[in-house]
Every structure is written in structure tokens, then in C-alpha cells.
mmCIF file of C-alpha atoms and ligand atoms in Angstrom:
data_model
loop_
_atom_site.group_PDB
_atom_site.id
_atom_site.type_symbol
_atom_site.label_atom_id
_atom_site.label_comp_id
_atom_site.label_asym_id
_atom_site.label_seq_id
_atom_site.Cartn_x
_atom_site.Cartn_y
_atom_site.Cartn_z
ATOM 1 C CA MET S 1 34.837 32.046 -0.661
ATOM 2 C CA ILE S 2 37.405 33.262 -3.180
ATOM 3 C CA ILE S 3 36.807 33.067 -6.929
ATOM 4 C CA ALA S 4 39.784 33.679 -9.236
ATOM 5 C CA ILE S 5 39.229 34.759 -12.835
ATOM 6 C CA ASP S 6 42.124 35.090 -15.277
ATOM 7 C CA GLY S 7 42.251 35.553 -19.008
ATOM 8 C CA PRO S 8 43.457 37.715 -21.889
ATOM 9 C CA ALA S 9 42.381 41.294 -22.524
ATOM 10 C CA ALA S 10 38.684 41.954 -23.111
ATOM 11 C CA SER S 11 37.661 38.326 -22.633
ATOM 12 C CA GLY S 12 34.691 39.279 -20.458
ATOM 13 C CA LYS S 13 36.373 38.697 -17.087
ATOM 14 C CA GLY S 14 35.104 41.948 -15.591
ATOM 15 C CA THR S 15 31.464 41.516 -16.559
ATOM 16 C CA LEU S 16 31.482 37.922 -15.373
ATOM 17 C CA GLY S 17 33.343 38.808 -12.170
ATOM 18 C CA ARG S 18 30.890 41.561 -11.242
ATOM 19 C CA ARG S 19 27.895 39.297 -11.857
ATOM 20 C CA LEU S 20 29.370 36.426 -9.851
ATOM 21 C CA ALA S 21 30.226 38.761 -6.966
ATOM 22 C CA ARG S 22 26.674 40.097 -6.873
ATOM 23 C CA HIS S 23 25.168 36.603 -7.111
ATOM 24 C CA PHE S 24 27.288 35.105 -4.323
ATOM 25 C CA GLY S 25 27.391 38.232 -2.116
ATOM 26 C CA LEU S 26 31.149 38.737 -2.506
ATOM 27 C CA VAL S 27 33.354 41.783 -3.033
ATOM 28 C CA TYR S 28 34.632 42.291 -6.606
ATOM 29 C CA LEU S 29 38.182 43.443 -7.351
ATOM 30 C CA ASP S 30 39.308 44.338 -10.873
ATOM 31 C CA THR S 31 43.064 43.878 -10.369
ATOM 32 C CA GLY S 32 43.795 45.256 -13.848
ATOM 33 C CA ALA S 33 42.590 48.616 -12.548
ATOM 34 C CA LEU S 34 45.536 48.623 -10.116
ATOM 35 C CA TYR S 35 48.040 48.336 -12.988
ATOM 36 C CA ARG S 36 46.034 50.857 -14.984
ATOM 37 C CA ALA S 37 46.109 53.283 -12.014
ATOM 38 C CA VAL S 38 49.907 53.002 -11.809
ATOM 39 C CA ALA S 39 50.151 53.624 -15.552
ATOM 40 C CA ALA S 40 47.785 56.604 -15.452
ATOM 41 C CA ALA S 41 49.761 58.209 -12.597
ATOM 42 C CA LEU S 42 52.926 58.007 -14.707
ATOM 43 C CA LEU S 43 51.286 59.247 -17.914
ATOM 44 C CA ASP S 44 49.672 62.158 -16.027
ATOM 45 C CA ALA S 45 53.084 63.156 -14.656
ATOM 46 C CA GLY S 46 54.700 62.841 -18.106
ATOM 47 C CA ILE S 47 56.886 59.939 -16.916
ATOM 48 C CA ASP S 48 57.867 57.035 -19.209
ATOM 49 C CA PRO S 49 56.020 53.836 -18.074
ATOM 50 C CA ASP S 50 59.374 52.074 -18.405
ATOM 51 C CA ASP S 51 60.799 54.104 -15.514
ATOM 52 C CA ASN S 52 61.073 51.364 -12.865
ATOM 53 C CA ALA S 53 61.619 53.565 -9.799
ATOM 54 C CA ALA S 54 58.741 55.884 -10.670
ATOM 55 C CA ALA S 55 56.424 52.934 -11.409
ATOM 56 C CA VAL S 56 57.263 51.275 -8.082
ATOM 57 C CA ALA S 57 56.668 54.554 -6.216
ATOM 58 C CA ALA S 58 53.305 54.992 -7.977
ATOM 59 C CA ALA S 59 52.317 51.396 -7.127
ATOM 60 C CA ALA S 60 53.133 51.981 -3.466
ATOM 61 C CA SER S 61 50.867 55.010 -3.241
ATOM 62 C CA ILE S 62 47.703 54.053 -5.140
ATOM 63 C CA ASP S 63 44.457 55.423 -3.788
ATOM 64 C CA PRO S 64 41.819 52.645 -4.193
ATOM 65 C CA ALA S 65 39.198 55.380 -4.757
ATOM 66 C CA ILE S 66 40.599 55.882 -8.277
ATOM 67 C CA LEU S 67 40.027 52.278 -9.390
ATOM 68 C CA GLY S 68 36.573 52.893 -10.876
ATOM 69 C CA ASP S 69 37.637 56.018 -12.794
ATOM 70 C CA PRO S 70 36.616 55.697 -16.500
ATOM 71 C CA ARG S 71 39.867 57.510 -17.432
ATOM 72 C CA LEU S 72 41.674 54.255 -16.662
ATOM 73 C CA ARG S 73 39.856 52.473 -19.493
ATOM 74 C CA THR S 74 41.651 54.079 -22.461
ATOM 75 C CA THR S 75 43.828 51.986 -24.789
ATOM 76 C CA GLU S 76 46.790 54.262 -24.027
ATOM 77 C CA VAL S 77 46.502 53.527 -20.294
ATOM 78 C CA GLY S 78 45.993 49.808 -21.053
ATOM 79 C CA GLN S 79 49.226 49.620 -23.054
ATOM 80 C CA ALA S 80 51.175 51.471 -20.368
ATOM 81 C CA ALA S 81 49.575 49.169 -17.748
ATOM 82 C CA SER S 82 50.995 46.100 -19.449
ATOM 83 C CA ILE S 83 54.445 47.753 -19.475
ATOM 84 C CA VAL S 84 54.422 48.536 -15.741
ATOM 85 C CA ALA S 85 52.855 45.097 -15.054
ATOM 86 C CA ALA S 86 55.958 43.361 -16.395
ATOM 87 C CA LYS S 87 58.037 44.886 -13.574
ATOM 88 C CA PRO S 88 58.477 42.456 -10.643
ATOM 89 C CA GLU S 89 58.761 45.262 -8.055
ATOM 90 C CA VAL S 90 55.502 46.822 -9.247
ATOM 91 C CA ARG S 91 53.758 43.447 -8.971
ATOM 92 C CA ALA S 92 55.236 42.921 -5.507
ATOM 93 C CA ALA S 93 54.016 46.348 -4.356
ATOM 94 C CA LEU S 94 50.440 45.518 -5.431
ATOM 95 C CA LEU S 95 50.299 41.964 -4.109
ATOM 96 C CA GLN S 96 49.396 42.490 -0.452
ATOM 97 C CA TYR S 97 46.458 44.795 -1.245
ATOM 98 C CA GLN S 98 44.962 42.114 -3.510
ATOM 99 C CA ARG S 99 45.490 39.384 -0.907
ATOM 100 C CA ASP S 100 43.960 41.553 1.824
ATOM 101 C CA VAL S 101 40.811 42.109 -0.250
ATOM 102 C CA ALA S 102 40.580 38.368 -0.930
ATOM 103 C CA ALA S 103 41.060 37.493 2.741
ATOM 104 C CA THR S 104 38.372 39.858 4.053
ATOM 105 C CA ALA S 105 35.029 38.231 4.896
ATOM 106 C CA PRO S 106 32.824 37.259 3.127
ATOM 107 C CA GLY S 107 35.422 36.751 0.384
ATOM 108 C CA ALA S 108 35.885 38.100 -3.102
ATOM 109 C CA VAL S 109 35.931 37.610 -6.825
ATOM 110 C CA LEU S 110 39.230 38.851 -8.281
ATOM 111 C CA ASP S 111 39.932 39.127 -11.982
ATOM 112 C CA GLY S 112 43.284 39.580 -13.670
ATOM 113 C CA ARG S 113 46.147 37.596 -15.166
ATOM 114 C CA ASP S 114 47.830 35.908 -12.194
ATOM 115 C CA ILE S 115 45.037 35.452 -9.666
ATOM 116 C CA ALA S 116 44.934 31.644 -9.757
ATOM 117 C CA THR S 117 48.702 31.298 -10.066
ATOM 118 C CA VAL S 118 50.143 33.974 -7.745
ATOM 119 C CA VAL S 119 47.638 36.135 -5.869
ATOM 120 C CA CYS S 120 45.216 33.433 -4.667
ATOM 121 C CA PRO S 121 46.625 29.999 -5.491
ATOM 122 C CA ASP S 122 44.231 28.543 -2.875
ATOM 123 C CA ALA S 123 41.099 30.110 -4.417
ATOM 124 C CA ASP S 124 38.000 27.926 -4.051
ATOM 125 C CA VAL S 125 37.134 28.179 -7.746
ATOM 126 C CA LYS S 126 39.382 29.220 -10.635
ATOM 127 C CA PHE S 127 38.242 30.288 -14.096
ATOM 128 C CA PHE S 128 40.226 31.035 -17.224
ATOM 129 C CA VAL S 129 38.003 33.143 -19.459
ATOM 130 C CA THR S 130 38.918 33.569 -23.083
ATOM 131 C CA ALA S 131 37.456 34.225 -26.554
ATOM 132 C CA ASP S 132 38.788 34.544 -30.095
ATOM 133 C CA LEU S 133 40.758 37.742 -30.669
ATOM 134 C CA ALA S 134 38.309 39.073 -33.284
ATOM 135 C CA VAL S 135 35.361 38.621 -30.919
ATOM 136 C CA ARG S 136 37.212 40.285 -28.041
ATOM 137 C CA ALA S 137 38.187 43.196 -30.294
ATOM 138 C CA GLN S 138 34.607 43.651 -31.421
ATOM 139 C CA ARG S 139 33.293 43.689 -27.836
ATOM 140 C CA ARG S 140 36.007 46.090 -26.626
ATOM 141 C CA HIS S 141 35.385 48.360 -29.647
ATOM 142 C CA VAL S 142 31.710 48.650 -28.692
ATOM 143 C CA GLU S 143 32.706 49.385 -25.076
ATOM 144 C CA LEU S 144 35.283 52.048 -26.000
ATOM 145 C CA THR S 145 33.184 53.839 -28.602
ATOM 146 C CA GLY S 146 30.181 53.651 -26.237
ATOM 147 C CA GLY S 147 32.339 55.470 -23.691
ATOM 148 C CA GLY S 148 33.090 58.211 -26.216
ATOM 149 C CA GLN S 149 36.536 57.092 -27.475
ATOM 150 C CA MET S 150 37.146 57.422 -31.217
ATOM 151 C CA ILE S 151 39.013 54.309 -32.352
ATOM 152 C CA GLU S 152 38.886 51.835 -35.276
ATOM 153 C CA GLN S 153 38.176 48.175 -34.567
ATOM 154 C CA GLY S 154 41.471 47.194 -36.235
ATOM 155 C CA ALA S 155 43.385 49.419 -33.829
ATOM 156 C CA VAL S 156 41.576 47.785 -30.898
ATOM 157 C CA MET S 157 42.595 44.366 -32.218
ATOM 158 C CA ASP S 158 46.252 45.486 -32.508
ATOM 159 C CA ASP S 159 46.110 46.867 -28.967
ATOM 160 C CA LEU S 160 44.716 43.640 -27.515
ATOM 161 C CA SER S 161 47.158 41.374 -29.309
ATOM 162 C CA ALA S 162 50.160 43.528 -28.304
ATOM 163 C CA ARG S 163 49.075 43.432 -24.674
ATOM 164 C CA ASP S 164 48.316 39.686 -24.740
ATOM 165 C CA ALA S 165 51.779 39.013 -26.190
ATOM 166 C CA ARG S 166 53.472 41.138 -23.517
ATOM 167 C CA ASP S 167 51.360 39.617 -20.710
ATOM 168 C CA GLN S 168 52.132 36.047 -21.837
ATOM 169 C CA ALA S 169 55.828 36.572 -22.497
ATOM 170 C CA ARG S 170 56.885 38.337 -19.298
ATOM 171 C CA ALA S 171 59.033 36.407 -16.836
ATOM 172 C CA ASP S 172 57.137 37.401 -13.690
ATOM 173 C CA ALA S 173 53.563 36.099 -13.278
ATOM 174 C CA PRO S 174 52.795 35.635 -16.987
ATOM 175 C CA LEU S 175 49.239 34.973 -18.142
ATOM 176 C CA THR S 176 48.856 31.181 -18.215
ATOM 177 C CA LEU S 177 46.054 28.657 -17.894
ATOM 178 C CA SER S 178 46.568 27.285 -14.391
ATOM 179 C CA GLU S 179 46.226 23.570 -13.770
ATOM 180 C CA HIS S 180 42.939 23.574 -11.864
ATOM 181 C CA ALA S 181 41.184 26.374 -13.743
ATOM 182 C CA HIS S 182 37.855 25.857 -15.510
ATOM 183 C CA LEU S 183 38.216 27.045 -19.087
ATOM 184 C CA LEU S 184 35.325 29.258 -20.227
ATOM 185 C CA ASP S 185 35.510 30.146 -23.914
ATOM 186 C CA THR S 186 33.006 32.949 -24.485
ATOM 187 C CA THR S 187 33.501 33.179 -28.268
ATOM 188 C CA LYS S 188 30.017 31.774 -28.806
ATOM 189 C CA LEU S 189 28.583 32.440 -25.334
ATOM 190 C CA ASP S 190 26.808 35.660 -24.441
ATOM 191 C CA ILE S 191 27.231 37.041 -20.935
ATOM 192 C CA GLU S 192 24.063 35.367 -19.655
ATOM 193 C CA ALA S 193 25.197 31.918 -20.844
ATOM 194 C CA ALA S 194 28.727 32.431 -19.508
ATOM 195 C CA PHE S 195 27.319 33.566 -16.166
ATOM 196 C CA LYS S 196 25.006 30.525 -15.905
ATOM 197 C CA ALA S 197 27.829 28.137 -16.759
ATOM 198 C CA ALA S 198 30.077 29.765 -14.151
ATOM 199 C CA VAL S 199 27.395 29.659 -11.428
ATOM 200 C CA GLU S 200 26.873 25.933 -12.080
ATOM 201 C CA ILE S 201 30.604 25.323 -11.739
ATOM 202 C CA VAL S 202 30.826 27.322 -8.487
ATOM 203 C CA ASP S 203 27.747 25.590 -7.039
ATOM 204 C CA GLY S 204 29.095 22.180 -8.079
ATOM 205 C CA THR S 205 32.522 22.874 -6.595
ATOM 206 C CA THR S 206 31.349 24.300 -3.297
ATOM 207 C CA ARG S 207 28.744 21.485 -2.829
ATOM 208 C CA ALA S 208 31.330 18.800 -3.437
HETATM 209 O O1 LIG D 1 40.241 44.980 -19.134
HETATM 210 P P1 LIG D 1 41.374 44.325 -19.887
HETATM 211 O O2 LIG D 1 41.186 42.846 -19.962
HETATM 212 O O3 LIG D 1 41.634 44.962 -21.202
HETATM 213 O O4 LIG D 1 42.736 44.611 -19.072
HETATM 214 P P2 LIG D 1 42.915 44.794 -17.524
HETATM 215 O O5 LIG D 1 42.410 43.573 -16.799
HETATM 216 O O6 LIG D 1 42.364 46.121 -17.114
HETATM 217 O O7 LIG D 1 44.518 44.793 -17.351
HETATM 218 C C1 LIG D 1 45.345 45.808 -17.898
HETATM 219 C C2 LIG D 1 46.770 45.276 -17.912
HETATM 220 O O8 LIG D 1 47.189 45.093 -16.551
HETATM 221 C C3 LIG D 1 46.952 43.903 -18.551
HETATM 222 O O9 LIG D 1 47.216 43.989 -19.938
HETATM 223 C C4 LIG D 1 48.127 43.310 -17.776
HETATM 224 O O10 LIG D 1 49.359 43.715 -18.326
HETATM 225 C C5 LIG D 1 48.025 43.942 -16.413
HETATM 226 N N1 LIG D 1 47.502 43.027 -15.396
HETATM 227 C C6 LIG D 1 48.374 42.138 -14.810
HETATM 228 O O11 LIG D 1 49.530 42.052 -15.197
HETATM 229 N N2 LIG D 1 47.974 41.335 -13.788
HETATM 230 C C7 LIG D 1 46.718 41.379 -13.358
HETATM 231 N N3 LIG D 1 46.348 40.589 -12.339
HETATM 232 C C8 LIG D 1 45.781 42.258 -13.959
HETATM 233 C C9 LIG D 1 46.204 43.071 -15.001
#
């Protein structure tokens, strides 16, 4: 089984994806971490994230072991990730890895921006997870400050809206609500309620 989860920054995709993967015995892949890893490699080497050739080279040589590194979670890396993610050759270099994870038994939950549209258009269940910007900023602020980063909530909100705008406006694989996706607005749903709603949808879809 393949479950695709897309949505804007800090909408709760990761938390939901991890819980669904555990519940259904699937592998979980945070595809945003791939773009963040490319960005971090460039920033570490002092290279401008806009450098296409360097970004493509970094994408071609990612070590999956780095994907869980908390260093990838900074706002600086997130911004640079959305710059490298707009590059078609970077996206192409990361595509096969994502498809291989999805195709490996017993299946996977993938979260990102283009999972339902590009990476796994044949996914069994597709979700589009969103929430109001202010709510997403508040949740991400708690996450970042909890991880030791010093940042104002207003700056988090600016960061999220800049990334959302870039992710929606790019020509290649922009963030969009795909036709068959189930919309899950978590503005007023806590993680438990969102998880329950998602499980019901998956159970209903796979029973049908
Ligand atoms: O965790 P958060 O929602 O803040 O972002 P993320 O999922 O870690 O993604 C970081 C950036 O990677 C996004 O802003 C996108 O530009 C890019 N991304 C993408 O283009 N396609 C994906 N499938 C996943 C992430």
C-alpha cells in the first residue's frame, strides 16, 4: 500500500505520516528531508543554493543516513531547500529514490509537495493536509524553540509564507491539491483527531 501526503509547510504532514506508517506497518519517507539535505550540503560548503550544477551534484550524492539529522530542520535550511526544489534537474535526481522506497514491500507513506501528482500518482490513498498559516506558524514555532532555535513567531510565519509561495509558483511539480486527494484541514483538529480521520479514510478506501 502507498499513502501520499502533500501540503504546505508545517501543516502536520510529518506527524500524521509517521503515525499512519506505524499504524499500517509501512515505511515512512519524509521527502522534504531530501531537499533539505541537498540545501544543507550546499550551505555547509558555502555554495549559493541557486547554483544549479552544484545543487544537482549534491542531489545525486545524498546519503540517506543524513535524513533524520536535526540540523536539517532549521529555517535557513528550509528556505534553501525550497530554492533547490524549484530546479527541475534536482527534482529529477531525487525522483527514483522516492519511487524505489514507495515500491518496496510492504509499501510506504511519503509526505511532501508532489507525491500524489508526480512521485506516486497511483498511490492507494492521497491526502492534502493543510491548516491556516497562523496555526501552522504557531506549531512550527513551538517545534523550533523546543529544539533550541531562537526565533520569533512572526519570523516563522514569514518563513512559511515565503516557502509556500515559492512552492506553489514554481513551474516544475508545484504544490497543488490533486484531483483525488482527501483534504484534511487541521486548523481545528489536533493530531489525534487528524490521525483518526485519516485512518478511517484509509480503511474505507482499501475496503472498497
Ligand atoms: O517540514 P516542512 O513542511 O516545513 O517542509 P519540508 O517538507 O521539510 O520541505 C522543505 C522544502 O522542500 C519545501 O518548502 C519544498 O520546497 C521542498 N519539497 C518539495 O519541493 N517537494 C517535496 N516532495 C518535499 C519538499
